[in-house]
Short mmCIF file of C-alpha atoms and ligand atoms in Angstrom, two decimals:
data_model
loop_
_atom_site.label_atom_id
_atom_site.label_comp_id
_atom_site.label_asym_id
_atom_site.label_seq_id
_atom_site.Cartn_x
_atom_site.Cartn_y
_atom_site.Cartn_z
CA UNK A 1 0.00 0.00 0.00
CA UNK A 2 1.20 3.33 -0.97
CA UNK A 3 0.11 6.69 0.30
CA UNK A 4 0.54 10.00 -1.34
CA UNK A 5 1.86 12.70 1.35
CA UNK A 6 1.57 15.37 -0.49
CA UNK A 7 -2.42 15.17 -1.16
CA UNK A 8 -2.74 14.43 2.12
CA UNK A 9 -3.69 17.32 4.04
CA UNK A 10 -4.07 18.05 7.66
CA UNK A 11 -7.14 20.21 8.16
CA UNK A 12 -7.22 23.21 10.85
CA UNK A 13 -9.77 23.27 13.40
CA UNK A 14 -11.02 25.92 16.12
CA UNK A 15 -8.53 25.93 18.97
CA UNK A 16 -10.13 28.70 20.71
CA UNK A 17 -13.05 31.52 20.28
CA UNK A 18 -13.25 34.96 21.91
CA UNK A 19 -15.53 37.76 22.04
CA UNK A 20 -13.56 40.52 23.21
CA UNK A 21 -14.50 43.14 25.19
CA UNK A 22 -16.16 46.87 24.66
CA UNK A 23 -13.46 49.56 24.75
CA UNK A 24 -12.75 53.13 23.88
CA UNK A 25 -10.71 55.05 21.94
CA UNK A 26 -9.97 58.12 19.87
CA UNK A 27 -12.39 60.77 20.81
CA UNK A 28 -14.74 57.86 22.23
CA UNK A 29 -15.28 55.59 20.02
CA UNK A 30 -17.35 52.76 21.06
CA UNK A 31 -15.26 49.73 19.57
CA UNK A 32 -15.33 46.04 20.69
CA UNK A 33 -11.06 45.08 21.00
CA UNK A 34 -10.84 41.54 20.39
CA UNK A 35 -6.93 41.07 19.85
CA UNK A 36 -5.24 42.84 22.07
CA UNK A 37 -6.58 41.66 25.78
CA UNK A 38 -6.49 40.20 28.42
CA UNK A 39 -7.64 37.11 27.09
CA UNK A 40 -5.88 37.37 23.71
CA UNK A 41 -3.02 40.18 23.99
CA UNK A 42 -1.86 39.35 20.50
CA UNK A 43 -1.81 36.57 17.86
CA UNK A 44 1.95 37.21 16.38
CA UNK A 45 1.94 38.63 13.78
CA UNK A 46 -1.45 40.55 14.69
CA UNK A 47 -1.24 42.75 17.43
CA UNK A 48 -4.75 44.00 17.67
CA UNK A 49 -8.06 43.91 16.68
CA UNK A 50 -11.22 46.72 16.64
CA UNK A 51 -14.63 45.97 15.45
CA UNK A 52 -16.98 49.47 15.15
CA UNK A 53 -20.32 48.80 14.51
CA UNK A 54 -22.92 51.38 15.24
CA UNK A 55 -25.99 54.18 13.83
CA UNK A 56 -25.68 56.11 16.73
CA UNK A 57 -23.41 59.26 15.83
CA UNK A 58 -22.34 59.44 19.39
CA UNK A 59 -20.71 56.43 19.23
CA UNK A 60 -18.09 57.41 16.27
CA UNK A 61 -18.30 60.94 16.03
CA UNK A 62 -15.34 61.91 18.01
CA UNK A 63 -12.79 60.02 15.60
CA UNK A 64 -9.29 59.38 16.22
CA UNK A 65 -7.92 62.94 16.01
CA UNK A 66 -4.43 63.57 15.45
CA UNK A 67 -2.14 60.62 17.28
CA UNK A 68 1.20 58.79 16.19
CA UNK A 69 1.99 55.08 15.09
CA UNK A 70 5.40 53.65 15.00
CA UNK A 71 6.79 49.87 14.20
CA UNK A 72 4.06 48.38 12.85
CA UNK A 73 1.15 48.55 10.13
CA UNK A 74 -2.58 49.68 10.61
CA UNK A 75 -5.21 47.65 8.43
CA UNK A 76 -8.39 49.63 8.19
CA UNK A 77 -11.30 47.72 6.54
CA UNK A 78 -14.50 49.27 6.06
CA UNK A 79 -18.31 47.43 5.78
CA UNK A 80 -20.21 50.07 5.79
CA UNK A 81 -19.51 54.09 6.44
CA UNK A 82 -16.98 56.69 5.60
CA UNK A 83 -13.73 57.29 7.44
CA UNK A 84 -11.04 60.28 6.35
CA UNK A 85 -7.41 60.10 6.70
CA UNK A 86 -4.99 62.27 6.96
CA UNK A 87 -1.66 61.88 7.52
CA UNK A 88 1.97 64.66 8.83
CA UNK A 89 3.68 63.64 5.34
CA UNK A 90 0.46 65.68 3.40
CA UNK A 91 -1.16 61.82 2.46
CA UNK A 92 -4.92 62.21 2.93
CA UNK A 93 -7.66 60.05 1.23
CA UNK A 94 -11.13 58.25 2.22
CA UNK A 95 -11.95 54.63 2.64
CA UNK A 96 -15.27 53.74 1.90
CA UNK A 97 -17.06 50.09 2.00
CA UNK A 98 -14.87 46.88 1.03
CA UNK A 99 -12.37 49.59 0.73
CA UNK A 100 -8.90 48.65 2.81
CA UNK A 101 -6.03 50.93 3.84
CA UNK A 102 -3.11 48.82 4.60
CA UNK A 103 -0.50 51.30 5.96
CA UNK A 104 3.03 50.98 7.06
CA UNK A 105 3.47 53.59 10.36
CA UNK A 106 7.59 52.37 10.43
CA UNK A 107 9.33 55.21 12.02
CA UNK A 108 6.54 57.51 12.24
CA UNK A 109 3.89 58.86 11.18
CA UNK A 110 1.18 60.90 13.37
CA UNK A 111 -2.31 60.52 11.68
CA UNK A 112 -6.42 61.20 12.29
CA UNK A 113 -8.72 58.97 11.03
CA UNK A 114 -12.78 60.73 11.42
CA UNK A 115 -15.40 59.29 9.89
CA UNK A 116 -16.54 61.34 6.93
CA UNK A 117 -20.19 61.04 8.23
CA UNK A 118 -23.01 62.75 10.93
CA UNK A 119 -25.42 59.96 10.59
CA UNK A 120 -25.63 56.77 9.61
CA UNK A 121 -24.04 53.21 9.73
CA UNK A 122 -20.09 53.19 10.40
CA UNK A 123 -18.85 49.51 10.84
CA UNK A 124 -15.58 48.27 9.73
CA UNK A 125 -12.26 47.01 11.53
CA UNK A 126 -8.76 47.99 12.46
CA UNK A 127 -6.15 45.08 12.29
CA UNK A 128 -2.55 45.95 13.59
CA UNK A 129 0.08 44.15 12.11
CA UNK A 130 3.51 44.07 13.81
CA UNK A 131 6.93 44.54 11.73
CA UNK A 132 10.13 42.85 12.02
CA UNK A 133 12.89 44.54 13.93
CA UNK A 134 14.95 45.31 10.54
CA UNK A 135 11.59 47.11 9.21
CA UNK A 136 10.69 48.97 12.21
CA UNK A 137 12.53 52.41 11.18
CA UNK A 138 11.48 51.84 7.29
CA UNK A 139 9.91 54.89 5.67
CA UNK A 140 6.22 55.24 6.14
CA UNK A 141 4.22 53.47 3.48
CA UNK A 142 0.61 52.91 2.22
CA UNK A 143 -1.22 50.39 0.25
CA UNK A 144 -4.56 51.86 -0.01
CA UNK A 145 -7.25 50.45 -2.20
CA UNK A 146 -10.99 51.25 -2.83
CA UNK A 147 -13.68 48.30 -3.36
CA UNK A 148 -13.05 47.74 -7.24
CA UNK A 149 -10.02 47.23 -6.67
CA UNK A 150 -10.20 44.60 -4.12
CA UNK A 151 -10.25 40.97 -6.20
CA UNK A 152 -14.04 38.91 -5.82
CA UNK A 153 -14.56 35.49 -7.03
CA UNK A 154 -17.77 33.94 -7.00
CA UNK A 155 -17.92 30.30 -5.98
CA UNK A 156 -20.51 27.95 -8.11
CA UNK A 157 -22.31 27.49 -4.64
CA UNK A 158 -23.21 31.35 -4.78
CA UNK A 159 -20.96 32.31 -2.23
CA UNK A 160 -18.43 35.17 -2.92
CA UNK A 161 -14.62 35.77 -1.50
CA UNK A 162 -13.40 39.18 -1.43
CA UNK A 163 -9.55 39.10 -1.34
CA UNK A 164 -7.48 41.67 0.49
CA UNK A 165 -4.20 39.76 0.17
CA UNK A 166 -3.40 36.48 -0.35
CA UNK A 167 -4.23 34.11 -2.78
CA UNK A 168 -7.76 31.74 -3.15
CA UNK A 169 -7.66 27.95 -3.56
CA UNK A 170 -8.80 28.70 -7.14
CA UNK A 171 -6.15 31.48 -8.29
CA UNK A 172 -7.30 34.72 -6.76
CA UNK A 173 -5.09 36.91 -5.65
CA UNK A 174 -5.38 40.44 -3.68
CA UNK A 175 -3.73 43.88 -3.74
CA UNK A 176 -2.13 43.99 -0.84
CA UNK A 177 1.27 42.44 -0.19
CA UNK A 178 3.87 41.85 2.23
CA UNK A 179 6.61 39.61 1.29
CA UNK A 180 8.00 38.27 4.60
CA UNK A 181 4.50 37.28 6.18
CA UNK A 182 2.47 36.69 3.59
CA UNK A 183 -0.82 37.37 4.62
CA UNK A 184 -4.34 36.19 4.05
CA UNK A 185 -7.13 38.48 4.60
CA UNK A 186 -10.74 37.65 2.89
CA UNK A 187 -13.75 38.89 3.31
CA UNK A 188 -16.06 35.62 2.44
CA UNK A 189 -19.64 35.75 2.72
CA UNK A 190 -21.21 32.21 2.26
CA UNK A 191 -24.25 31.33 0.05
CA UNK A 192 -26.90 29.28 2.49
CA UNK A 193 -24.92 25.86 3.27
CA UNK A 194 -22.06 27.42 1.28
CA UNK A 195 -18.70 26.12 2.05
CA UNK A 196 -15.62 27.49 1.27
CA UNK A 197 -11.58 25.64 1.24
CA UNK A 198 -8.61 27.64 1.88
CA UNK A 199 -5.05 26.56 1.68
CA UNK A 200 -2.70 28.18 4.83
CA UNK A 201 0.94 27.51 4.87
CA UNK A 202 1.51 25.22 7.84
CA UNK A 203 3.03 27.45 10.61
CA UNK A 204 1.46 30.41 9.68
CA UNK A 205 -1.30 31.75 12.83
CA UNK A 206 -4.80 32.04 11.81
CA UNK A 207 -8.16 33.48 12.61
CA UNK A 208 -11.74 33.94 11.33
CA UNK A 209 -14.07 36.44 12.97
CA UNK A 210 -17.87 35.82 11.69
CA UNK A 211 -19.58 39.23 10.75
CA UNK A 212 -23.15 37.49 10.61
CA UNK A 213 -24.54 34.15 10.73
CA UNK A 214 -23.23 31.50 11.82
CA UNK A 215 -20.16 28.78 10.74
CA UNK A 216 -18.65 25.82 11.33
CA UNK A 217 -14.95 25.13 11.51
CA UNK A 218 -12.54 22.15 10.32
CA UNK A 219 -13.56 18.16 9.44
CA UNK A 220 -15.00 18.63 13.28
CA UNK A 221 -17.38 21.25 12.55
CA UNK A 222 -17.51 22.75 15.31
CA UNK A 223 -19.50 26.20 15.59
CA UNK A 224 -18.41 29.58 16.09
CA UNK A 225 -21.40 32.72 15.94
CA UNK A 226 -21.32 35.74 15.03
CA UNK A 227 -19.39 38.26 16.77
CA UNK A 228 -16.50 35.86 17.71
CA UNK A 229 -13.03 35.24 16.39
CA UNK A 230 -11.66 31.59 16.44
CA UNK A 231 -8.18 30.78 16.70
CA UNK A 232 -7.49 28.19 14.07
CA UNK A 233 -5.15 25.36 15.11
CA UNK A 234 -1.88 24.10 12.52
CA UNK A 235 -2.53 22.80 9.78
CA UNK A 236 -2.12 23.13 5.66
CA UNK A 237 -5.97 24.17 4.69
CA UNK A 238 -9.23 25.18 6.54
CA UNK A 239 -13.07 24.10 5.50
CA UNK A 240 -15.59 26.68 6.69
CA UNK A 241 -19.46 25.90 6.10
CA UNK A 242 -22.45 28.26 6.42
CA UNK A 243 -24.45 27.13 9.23
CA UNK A 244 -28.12 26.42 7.89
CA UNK A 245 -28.06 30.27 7.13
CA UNK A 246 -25.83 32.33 4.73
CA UNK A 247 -22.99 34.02 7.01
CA UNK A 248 -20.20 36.28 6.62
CA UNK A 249 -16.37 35.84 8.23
CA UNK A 250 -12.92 37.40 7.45
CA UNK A 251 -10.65 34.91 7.20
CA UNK A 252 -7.04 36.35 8.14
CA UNK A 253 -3.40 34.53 8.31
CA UNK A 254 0.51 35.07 8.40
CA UNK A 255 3.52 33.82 9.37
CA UNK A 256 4.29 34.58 12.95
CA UNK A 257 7.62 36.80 13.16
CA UNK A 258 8.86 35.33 16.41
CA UNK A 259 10.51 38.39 17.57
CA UNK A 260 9.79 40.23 21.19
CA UNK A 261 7.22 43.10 21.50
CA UNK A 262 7.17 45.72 23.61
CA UNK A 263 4.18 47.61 23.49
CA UNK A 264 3.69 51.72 24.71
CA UNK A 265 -0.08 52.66 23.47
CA UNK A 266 0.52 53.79 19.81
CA UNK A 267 4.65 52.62 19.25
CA UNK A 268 5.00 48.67 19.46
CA UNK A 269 8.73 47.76 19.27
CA UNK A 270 10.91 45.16 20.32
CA UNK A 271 12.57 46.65 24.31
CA UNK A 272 11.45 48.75 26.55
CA UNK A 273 14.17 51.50 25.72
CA UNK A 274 12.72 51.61 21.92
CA UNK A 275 9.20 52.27 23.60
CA UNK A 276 10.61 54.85 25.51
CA UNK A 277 12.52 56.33 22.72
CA UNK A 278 9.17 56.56 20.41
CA UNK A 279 7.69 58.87 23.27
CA UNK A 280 10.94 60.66 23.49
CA UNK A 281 10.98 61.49 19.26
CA UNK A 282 7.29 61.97 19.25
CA UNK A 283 7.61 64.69 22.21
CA UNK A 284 10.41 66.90 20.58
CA UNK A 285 8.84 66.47 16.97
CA UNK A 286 11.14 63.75 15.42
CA UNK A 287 8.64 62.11 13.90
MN1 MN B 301 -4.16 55.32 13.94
#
């Protein structure tokens, strides 16, 4: 009896779910943090995780005025809503729905992000990303794309994969790219008992966090709902299924970057001292 290794692939299954917890930030934006907690403080390469979801003005309004990143990447992706950017280097744009910024803060960069809006529904999410120690001083950077740009494919079952970066099963491949952590980041919204197969480099942490309905996860099927993010265990490929219902999930993935991260509010860097030294440049405008 012979057995072919190479078709032989291990599947991933939930490890772990999480629902966050509400938090605060900016001007007081009601946001639910789901990487970057107590019970998940970070998922290497991803640092953090805000969901926004609301109508009520109050609860966005405020914005993220004027504040400083350094030493790692911001992912905005919008749903639904309006938010502005603007930038110290002059860079200023708007990222509408299925739109995704993907920026690189590296040394510096002090930005506000305000939702171009006074009414309505703003939902979306902010994804941090961390960078290795040799790209933490790079130049600033941006990969900024609006929905058209972002790659679809339409399964035969109905249900439809937006790709942000990475590349589908069946050859489709995203804007966005970062060559030493590859990511995967898809927006996949699941026809009703849809299912949907995606290769992930063994090694390489995943999630999926279900924006409606509900899914289920791996050869064991197990459920996660909406709202929650599910750590997916090793493995070379992942089967998700719509629960009875059609459903909605990112499904996001990289290669961890095994480094050590020391976090001060907006600067994430590898010591202490390089924390420290952010707050130091930021204060005397060496940004
Ligand atoms: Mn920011």
């Amino acid at each position: 009896m012979t057995t072919n290794k190479q078709d032989h692939k291990t599947p991933r299954e939930l490890l772990h779910n999480t629902a966050g917890m509400p938090a605060s930030d900016g001007d007081g934006v009601k946001m639910t943090r789901i990487i970057g907690t107590n019970q998940l403080n970070m998922l290497d390469p991803f640092l953090l995780l805000d969901a926004f979801e609301s109508d009520q003005p109050q609860d966005y309004i405020g914005g993220f005025p004027d504040h400083p990143h350094r030493g790692f990447e911001t992912v905005t992706y919008m749903l639904a809503g309006r938010m502005r950017h603007k930038d110290s280097m002059g860079n200023e744009g708007v990222i509408a729905a299925h739109g995704v910024q993907w920026m690189t803060a590296g040394k510096g960069i002090v930005h506000s992000e305000m939702p171009e809006q006074e009414s309505g529904l703003l939902k979306g999410f902010q994804l941090w990303v961390n960078l290795p120690a040799k790209d933490k001083m790079c130049q600033p950077a941006y990969q900024e794309f609006i929905a058209q740009d972002i790659a679809m494919e339409v399964q035969q079952d109905g249900s439809e994969v937006r790709v942000v970066a990475g590349t589908t099963d069946s050859g489709t491949s995203g804007p966005v790219e970062r060559e030493d952590i590859k990511p995967i980041f898809m927006d996949v919204t699941l026809a009703a008992n849809g299912e949907f197969t995606q290769q992930i480099k063994a090694g390489d942490n995943a999630f999926i966090y279900v924006i409606e309905g509900r899914v289920l996860v791996g050869d064991q099927a197990s459920s996660l709902p909406a709202k929650q993010l599910g750590i997916l265990s090793d493995g070379d490929q992942v089967t998700i299924t719509a629960a009875s219902h059609s459903a909605r999930f990112l499904l996001v993935a990289a290669t961890p970057i095994n480094e050590s991260v020391a976090r001060g509010g907006p600067f994430v860097m590898n010591t202490k001292e390089q924390v420290l030294q952010a707050f130091d440049d930021f204060k005397h405008n060496r940004f």
